[in-house]
Coordinates of C-alpha atoms in Angstrom, one line a residue:
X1 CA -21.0 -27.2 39.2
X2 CA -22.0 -24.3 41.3
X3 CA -20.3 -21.0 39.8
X4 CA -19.7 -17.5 41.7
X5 CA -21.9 -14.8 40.5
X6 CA -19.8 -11.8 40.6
X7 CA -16.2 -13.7 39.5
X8 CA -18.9 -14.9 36.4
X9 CA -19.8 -11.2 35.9
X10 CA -16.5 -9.6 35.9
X11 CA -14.9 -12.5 33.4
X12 CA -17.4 -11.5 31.1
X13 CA -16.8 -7.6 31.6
X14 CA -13.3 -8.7 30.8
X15 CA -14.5 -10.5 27.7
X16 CA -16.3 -7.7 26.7
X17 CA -13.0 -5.1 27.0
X18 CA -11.4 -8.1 24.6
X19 CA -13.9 -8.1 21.9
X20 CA -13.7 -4.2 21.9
X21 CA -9.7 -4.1 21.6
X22 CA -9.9 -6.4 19.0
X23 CA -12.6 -4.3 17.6
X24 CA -10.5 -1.2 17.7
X25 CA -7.4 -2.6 16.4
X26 CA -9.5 -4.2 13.6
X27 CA -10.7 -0.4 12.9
X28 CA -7.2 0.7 12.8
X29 CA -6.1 -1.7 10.3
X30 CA -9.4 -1.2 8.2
X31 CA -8.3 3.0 8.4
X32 CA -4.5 2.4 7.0
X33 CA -5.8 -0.1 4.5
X34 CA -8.0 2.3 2.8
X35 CA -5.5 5.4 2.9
X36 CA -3.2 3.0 1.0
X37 CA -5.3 2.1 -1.2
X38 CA -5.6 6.0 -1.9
X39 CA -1.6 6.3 -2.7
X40 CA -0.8 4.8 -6.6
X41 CA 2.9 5.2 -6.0
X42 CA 2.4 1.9 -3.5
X43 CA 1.0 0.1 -6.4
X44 CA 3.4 0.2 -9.0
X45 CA 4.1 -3.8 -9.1
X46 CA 0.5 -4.6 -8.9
X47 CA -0.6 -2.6 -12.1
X48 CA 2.8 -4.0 -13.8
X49 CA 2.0 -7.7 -13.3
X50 CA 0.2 -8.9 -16.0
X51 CA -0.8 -11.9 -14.2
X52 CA -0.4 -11.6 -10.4
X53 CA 3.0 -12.3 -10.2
X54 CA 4.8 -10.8 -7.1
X55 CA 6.8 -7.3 -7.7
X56 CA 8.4 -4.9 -5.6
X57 CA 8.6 -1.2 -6.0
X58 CA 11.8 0.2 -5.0
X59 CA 12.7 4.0 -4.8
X60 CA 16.0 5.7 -4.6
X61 CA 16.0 9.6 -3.5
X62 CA 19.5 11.2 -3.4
X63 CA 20.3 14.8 -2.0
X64 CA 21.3 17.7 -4.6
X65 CA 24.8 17.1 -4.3
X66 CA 24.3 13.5 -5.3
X67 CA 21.9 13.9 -8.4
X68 CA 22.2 11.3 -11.2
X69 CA 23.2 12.3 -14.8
X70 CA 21.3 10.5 -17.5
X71 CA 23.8 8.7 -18.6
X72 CA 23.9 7.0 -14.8
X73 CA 20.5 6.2 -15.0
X74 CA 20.8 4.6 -18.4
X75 CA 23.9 2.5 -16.9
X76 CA 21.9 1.5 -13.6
X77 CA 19.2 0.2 -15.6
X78 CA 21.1 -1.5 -18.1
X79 CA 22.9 -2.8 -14.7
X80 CA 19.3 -4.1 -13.4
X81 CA 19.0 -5.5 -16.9
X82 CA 22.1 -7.9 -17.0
X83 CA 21.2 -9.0 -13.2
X84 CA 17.9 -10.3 -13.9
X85 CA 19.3 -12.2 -17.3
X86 CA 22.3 -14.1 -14.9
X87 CA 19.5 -14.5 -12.4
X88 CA 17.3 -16.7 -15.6
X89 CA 14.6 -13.9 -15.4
X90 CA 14.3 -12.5 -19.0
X91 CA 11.7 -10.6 -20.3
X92 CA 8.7 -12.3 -22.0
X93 CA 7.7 -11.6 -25.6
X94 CA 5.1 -8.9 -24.7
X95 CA 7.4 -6.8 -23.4
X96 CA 9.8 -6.0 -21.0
X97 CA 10.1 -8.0 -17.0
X98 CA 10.4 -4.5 -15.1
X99 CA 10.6 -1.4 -15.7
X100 CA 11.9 2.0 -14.2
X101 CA 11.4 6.0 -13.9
X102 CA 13.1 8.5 -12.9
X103 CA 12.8 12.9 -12.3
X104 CA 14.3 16.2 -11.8
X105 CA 13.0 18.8 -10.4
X106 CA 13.3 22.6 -11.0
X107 CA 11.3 25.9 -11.3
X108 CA 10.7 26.8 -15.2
X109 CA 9.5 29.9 -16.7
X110 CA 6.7 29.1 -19.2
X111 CA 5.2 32.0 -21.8
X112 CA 1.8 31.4 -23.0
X113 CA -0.7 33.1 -24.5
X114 CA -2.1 35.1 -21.7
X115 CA 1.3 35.3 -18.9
X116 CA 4.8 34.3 -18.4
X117 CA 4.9 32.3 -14.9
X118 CA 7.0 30.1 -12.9
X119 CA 5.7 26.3 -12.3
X120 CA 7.1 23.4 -10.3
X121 CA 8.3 21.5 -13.2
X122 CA 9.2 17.7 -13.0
X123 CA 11.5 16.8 -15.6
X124 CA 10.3 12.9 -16.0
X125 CA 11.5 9.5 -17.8
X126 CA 11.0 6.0 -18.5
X127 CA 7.7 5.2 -17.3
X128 CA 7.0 7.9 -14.9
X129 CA 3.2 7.6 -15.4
X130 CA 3.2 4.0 -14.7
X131 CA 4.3 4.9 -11.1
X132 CA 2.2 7.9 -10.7
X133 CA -1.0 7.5 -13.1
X134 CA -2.3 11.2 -12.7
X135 CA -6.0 11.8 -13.2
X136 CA -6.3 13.1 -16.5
X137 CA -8.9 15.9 -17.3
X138 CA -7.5 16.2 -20.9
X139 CA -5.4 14.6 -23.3
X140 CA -3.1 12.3 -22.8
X141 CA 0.7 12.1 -21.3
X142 CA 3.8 12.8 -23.9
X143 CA 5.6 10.1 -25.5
X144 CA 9.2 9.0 -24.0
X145 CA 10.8 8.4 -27.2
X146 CA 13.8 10.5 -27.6
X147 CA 12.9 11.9 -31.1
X148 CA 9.2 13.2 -29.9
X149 CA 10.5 15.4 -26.7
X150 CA 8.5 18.4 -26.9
X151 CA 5.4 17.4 -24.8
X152 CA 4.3 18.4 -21.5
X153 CA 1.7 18.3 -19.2
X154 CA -0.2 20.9 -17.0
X155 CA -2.1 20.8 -14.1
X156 CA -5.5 23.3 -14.1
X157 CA -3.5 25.7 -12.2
X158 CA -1.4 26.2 -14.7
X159 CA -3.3 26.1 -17.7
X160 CA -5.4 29.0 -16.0
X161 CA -2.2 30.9 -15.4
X162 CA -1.0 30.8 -19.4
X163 CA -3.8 30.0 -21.2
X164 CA -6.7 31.0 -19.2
X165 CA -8.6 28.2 -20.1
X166 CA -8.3 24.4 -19.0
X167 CA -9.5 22.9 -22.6
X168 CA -5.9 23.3 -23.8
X169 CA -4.6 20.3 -25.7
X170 CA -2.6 21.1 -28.6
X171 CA -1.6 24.2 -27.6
X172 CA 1.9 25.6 -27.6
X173 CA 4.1 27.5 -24.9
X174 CA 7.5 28.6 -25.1
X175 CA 10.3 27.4 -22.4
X176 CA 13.9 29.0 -23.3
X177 CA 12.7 30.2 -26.5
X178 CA 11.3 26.6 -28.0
X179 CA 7.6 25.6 -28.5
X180 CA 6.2 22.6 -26.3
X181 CA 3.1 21.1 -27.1
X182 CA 0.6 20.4 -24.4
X183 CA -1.0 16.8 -24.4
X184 CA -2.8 16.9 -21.4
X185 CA -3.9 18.8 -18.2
X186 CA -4.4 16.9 -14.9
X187 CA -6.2 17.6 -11.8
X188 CA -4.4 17.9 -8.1
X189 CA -5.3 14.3 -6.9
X190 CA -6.6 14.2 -3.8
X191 CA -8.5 16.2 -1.6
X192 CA -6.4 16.1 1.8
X193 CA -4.2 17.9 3.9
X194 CA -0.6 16.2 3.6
X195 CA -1.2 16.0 0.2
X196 CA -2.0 19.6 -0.7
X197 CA 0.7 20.6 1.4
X198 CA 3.1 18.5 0.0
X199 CA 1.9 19.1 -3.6
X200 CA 2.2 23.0 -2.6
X201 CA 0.6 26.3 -3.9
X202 CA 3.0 27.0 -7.5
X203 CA 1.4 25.4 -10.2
X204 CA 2.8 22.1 -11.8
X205 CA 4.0 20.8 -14.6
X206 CA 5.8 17.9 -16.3
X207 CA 7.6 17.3 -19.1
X208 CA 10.2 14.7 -21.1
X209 CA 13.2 15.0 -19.5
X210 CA 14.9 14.7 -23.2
X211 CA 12.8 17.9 -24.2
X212 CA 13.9 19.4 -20.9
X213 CA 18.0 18.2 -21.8
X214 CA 17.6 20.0 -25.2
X215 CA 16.6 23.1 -23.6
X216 CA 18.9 23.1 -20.8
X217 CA 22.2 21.0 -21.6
X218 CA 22.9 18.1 -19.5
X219 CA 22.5 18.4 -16.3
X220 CA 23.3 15.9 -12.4
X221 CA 19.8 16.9 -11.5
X222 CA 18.0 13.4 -11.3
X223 CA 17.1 13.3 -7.8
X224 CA 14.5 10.3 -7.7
X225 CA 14.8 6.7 -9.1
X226 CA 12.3 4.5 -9.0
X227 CA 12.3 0.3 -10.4
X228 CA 9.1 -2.5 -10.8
X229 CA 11.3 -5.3 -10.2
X230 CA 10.2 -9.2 -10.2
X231 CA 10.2 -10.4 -6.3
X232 CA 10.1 -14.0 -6.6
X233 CA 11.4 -14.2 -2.8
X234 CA 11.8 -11.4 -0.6
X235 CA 14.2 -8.8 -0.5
X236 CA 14.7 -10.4 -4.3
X237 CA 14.0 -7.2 -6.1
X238 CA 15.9 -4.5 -3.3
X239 CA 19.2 -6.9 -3.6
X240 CA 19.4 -6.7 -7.4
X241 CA 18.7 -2.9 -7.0
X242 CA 21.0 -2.4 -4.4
X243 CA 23.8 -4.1 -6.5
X244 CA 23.2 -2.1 -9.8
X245 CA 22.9 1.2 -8.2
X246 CA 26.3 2.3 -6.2
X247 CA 24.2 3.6 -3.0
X248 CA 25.7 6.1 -0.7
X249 CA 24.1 5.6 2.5
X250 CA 24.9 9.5 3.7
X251 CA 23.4 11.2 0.4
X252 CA 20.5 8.2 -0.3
X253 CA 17.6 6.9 0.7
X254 CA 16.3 3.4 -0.6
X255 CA 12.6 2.5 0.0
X256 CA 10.7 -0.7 -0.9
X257 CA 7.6 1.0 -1.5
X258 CA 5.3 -2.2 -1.9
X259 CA 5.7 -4.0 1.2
X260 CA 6.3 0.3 3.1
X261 CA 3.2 -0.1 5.1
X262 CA 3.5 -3.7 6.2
X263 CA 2.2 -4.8 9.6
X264 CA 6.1 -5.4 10.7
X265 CA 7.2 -1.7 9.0
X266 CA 4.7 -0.2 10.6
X267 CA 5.2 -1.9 14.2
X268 CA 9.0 -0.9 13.5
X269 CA 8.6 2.4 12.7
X270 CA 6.5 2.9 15.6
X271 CA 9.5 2.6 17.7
X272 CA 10.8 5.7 15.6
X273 CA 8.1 7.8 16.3
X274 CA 10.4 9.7 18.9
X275 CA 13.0 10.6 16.5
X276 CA 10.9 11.0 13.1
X277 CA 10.9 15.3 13.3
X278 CA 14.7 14.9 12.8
X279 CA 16.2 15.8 9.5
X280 CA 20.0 15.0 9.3
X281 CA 19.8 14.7 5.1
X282 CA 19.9 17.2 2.8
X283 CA 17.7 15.6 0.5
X284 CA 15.0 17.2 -1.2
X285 CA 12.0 15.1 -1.5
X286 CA 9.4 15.0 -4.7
X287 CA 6.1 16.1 -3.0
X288 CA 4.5 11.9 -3.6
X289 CA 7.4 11.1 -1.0
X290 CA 6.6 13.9 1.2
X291 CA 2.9 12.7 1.3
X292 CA 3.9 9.0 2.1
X293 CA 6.3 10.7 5.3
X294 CA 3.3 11.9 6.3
X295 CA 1.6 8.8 6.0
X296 CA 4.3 7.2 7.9
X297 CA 3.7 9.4 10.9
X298 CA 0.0 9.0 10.4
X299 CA 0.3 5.0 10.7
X300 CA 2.9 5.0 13.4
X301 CA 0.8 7.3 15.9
X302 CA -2.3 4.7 14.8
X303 CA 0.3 1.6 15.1
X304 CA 0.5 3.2 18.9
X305 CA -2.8 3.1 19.4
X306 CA -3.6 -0.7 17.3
X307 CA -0.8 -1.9 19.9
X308 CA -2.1 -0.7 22.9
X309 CA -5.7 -2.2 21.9
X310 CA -3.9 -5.4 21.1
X311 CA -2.1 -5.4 24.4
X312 CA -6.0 -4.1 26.4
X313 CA -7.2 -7.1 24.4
X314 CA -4.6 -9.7 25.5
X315 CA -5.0 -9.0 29.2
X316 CA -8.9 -8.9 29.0
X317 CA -8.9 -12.2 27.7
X318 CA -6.1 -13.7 29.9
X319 CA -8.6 -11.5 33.5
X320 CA -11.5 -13.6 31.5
X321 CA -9.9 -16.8 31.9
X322 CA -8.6 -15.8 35.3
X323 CA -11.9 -14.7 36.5
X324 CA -13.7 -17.7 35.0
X325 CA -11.4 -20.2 36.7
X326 CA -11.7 -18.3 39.8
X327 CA -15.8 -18.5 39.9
X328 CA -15.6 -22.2 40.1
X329 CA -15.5 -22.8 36.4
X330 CA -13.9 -26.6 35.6
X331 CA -13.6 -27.2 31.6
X332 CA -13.0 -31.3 32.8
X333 CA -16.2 -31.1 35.1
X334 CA -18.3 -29.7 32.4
X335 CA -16.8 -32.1 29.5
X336 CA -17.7 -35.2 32.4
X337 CA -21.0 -33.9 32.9
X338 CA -21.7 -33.4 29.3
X339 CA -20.6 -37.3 28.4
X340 CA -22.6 -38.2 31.4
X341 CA -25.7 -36.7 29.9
X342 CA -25.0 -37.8 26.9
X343 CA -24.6 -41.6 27.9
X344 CA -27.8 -41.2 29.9
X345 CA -30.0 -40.2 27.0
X346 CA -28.1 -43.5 25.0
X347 CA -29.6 -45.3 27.4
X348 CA -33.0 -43.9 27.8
X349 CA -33.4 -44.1 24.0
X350 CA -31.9 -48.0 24.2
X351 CA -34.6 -48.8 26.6
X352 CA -37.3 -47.0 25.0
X353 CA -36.8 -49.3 21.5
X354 CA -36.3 -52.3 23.8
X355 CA -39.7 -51.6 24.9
X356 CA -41.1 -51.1 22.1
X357 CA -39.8 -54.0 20.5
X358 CA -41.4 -56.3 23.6
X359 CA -44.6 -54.7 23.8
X360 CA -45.3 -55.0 20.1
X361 CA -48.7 -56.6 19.3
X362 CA -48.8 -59.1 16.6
X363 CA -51.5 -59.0 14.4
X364 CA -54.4 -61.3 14.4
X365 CA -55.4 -64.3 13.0
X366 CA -57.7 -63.9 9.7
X367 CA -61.2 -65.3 10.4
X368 CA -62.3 -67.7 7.9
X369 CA -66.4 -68.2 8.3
X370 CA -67.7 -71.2 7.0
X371 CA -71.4 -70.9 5.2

């Protein structure tokens, strides 16, 4: 089979652009991956599961006009409680099947020792921590038992700002005239752009949303709800949300969280990319949603790019083929000449031990010598 040189060198060139597309998209992939791996509020279900059963993370964010009362909260959940008993999935006798969390935010004077300041404060509940495990320099987080709701938690910022000192635990502050305990100081978590601008420059802190109810009164000022829910099949866990919380589709946003930066999601939101700088909701965002919007826009510009690789790679394998084809290539030519060749070294080997078996000597006769 006689081949054409320069059809044979530009199907391999087109080989070659293949193997790098794939290579590049590959890279893309390997990129995402490892900023997701980065963001604990995606991984809710996984540190939940006790034995690698599939969860979902889902996330409700409503505008300030829409805010949940506590008491909603409590009847959502307790809503999300009797679906998962009709639907035969109760919870096991270590503990509960799911679990929940939700916050306010607001800006809160604090007095300590040293200054009176203003911090970012997130009034939390149910297991807030579970969703977002801080980083912990000190302490511990506060309990969420109703009777115990005088804990809170700093970040270094602001323990420099009313204590001047980090070391900390155990001390008290006043907010509206009561003493709250600190049990622990965390660190800003990452070191990266979106993040710090999304976690901002006022110093943070959090606290029991009962301790912040006792000061305060009650209040519609839950803003984010958040559920581990078991996902045997999919969308599972987002229908049993979606019917226990009454969602208003002009004042809410519902995210699966878990499954947010999916190979699908991402192609899809790709397609967005035009129209993601518009805002037509008031809603306010916590600043661990505003750092997964920016993530979103992050993966969709590098979705752009993985697709056009993807696309590179398709037609460089498909000019391979072409160009191979076109050289004189002949996949049936090669497959006859290889059975062929094959059948001829049969035979040579057949003759070979049918020669050898003929042209055996047999050995001679013992001399027996008479004295």
């Amino acid at each position: 089979m006689k081949l054409h040189k320069k059809r044979m060198l530009a199907s391999g060139i087109s080989a070659g652009v293949c193997v790098l597309m794939v290579l590049l998209f590959l890279a893309g992939e390997g990129i995402t991956g490892s900023r997701i791996g980065e963001l604990d509020a995606l991984n809710a279900g996984e540190r939940w599961s006790a034995s690698g059963e599939p969860y979902a993370t889902v996330t409700l964010h409503t505008d300030t006009d829409s805010a949940m009362s506590l008491m909603q909260v409590e009847s959502y959940s307790a809503a999300m409680n009797t679906a998962l008993l009709n639907a035969s999935i109760a919870s096991s006798e270590n503990g509960s099947v799911w679990t929940y969390g939700y916050y306010a935010e607001d800006l809160v004077s604090v007095t300590g020792p040293k200054a009176t300041a203003s911090f970012r404060t997130m009034a939390v509940g149910g297991s807030f921590f579970t969703f977002h495990p801080l980083e912990f320099l000190y302490g511990a987080p506060f309990s969420y038992d109703r009777a115990l709701p005088d804990g809170i938690v700093l970040d270094e910022d602001a323990a420099w700002r009313v204590f001047g000192s980090v070391d900390v635990v155990g001390m008290t502050v006043q907010i509206g005239g009561r003493d709250m305990t600190v049990t622990g100081i965390v660190r800003k978590e990452r070191d990266d752009p979106a993040y710090e601008k999304a976690y901002g420059d006022i110093p943070r802190m959090y606290m029991s949303y009962y301790g912040y109810e006792n000061i305060y009164g009650e209040r519609n000022n839950i803003t984010t709800y958040e559920a581990v829910l078991p996902d045997p099949v999919k969308s599972f866990a987002m229908n049993i949300f979606r019917n226990a919380v009454q969602i208003n589709e002009d004042t809410m946003t519902v995210q699966e969280n878990s499954d947010r930066y999916s190979l699908k999601n991402r192609f899809t939101r790709m397609k967005e990319l035009p129209y993601m700088g518009m805002r037509n909701d008031r809603i306010v965002y916590p600043y661990f949603e505003n750092e997964l919007q920016v993530m979103d826009y992050r993966t969709a510009v590098r979705m752009m790019f993985q697709t056009a690789a993807g696309a590179f790679a398709v037609l460089g394998l498909l000019s391979a083929v072409i160009c191979l084809f076109a050289a004189g290539f002949a996949p049936s030519a090669i497959l006859k000449n290889g059975w062929q060749k094959l059948e001829q070294y049969r035979e040579k080997n057949h003759t070979r031990r049918k020669k050898g078996r003929s042209g055996r000597r047999l050995p001679k006769p013992e001399k027996f010598l008479d004295e």
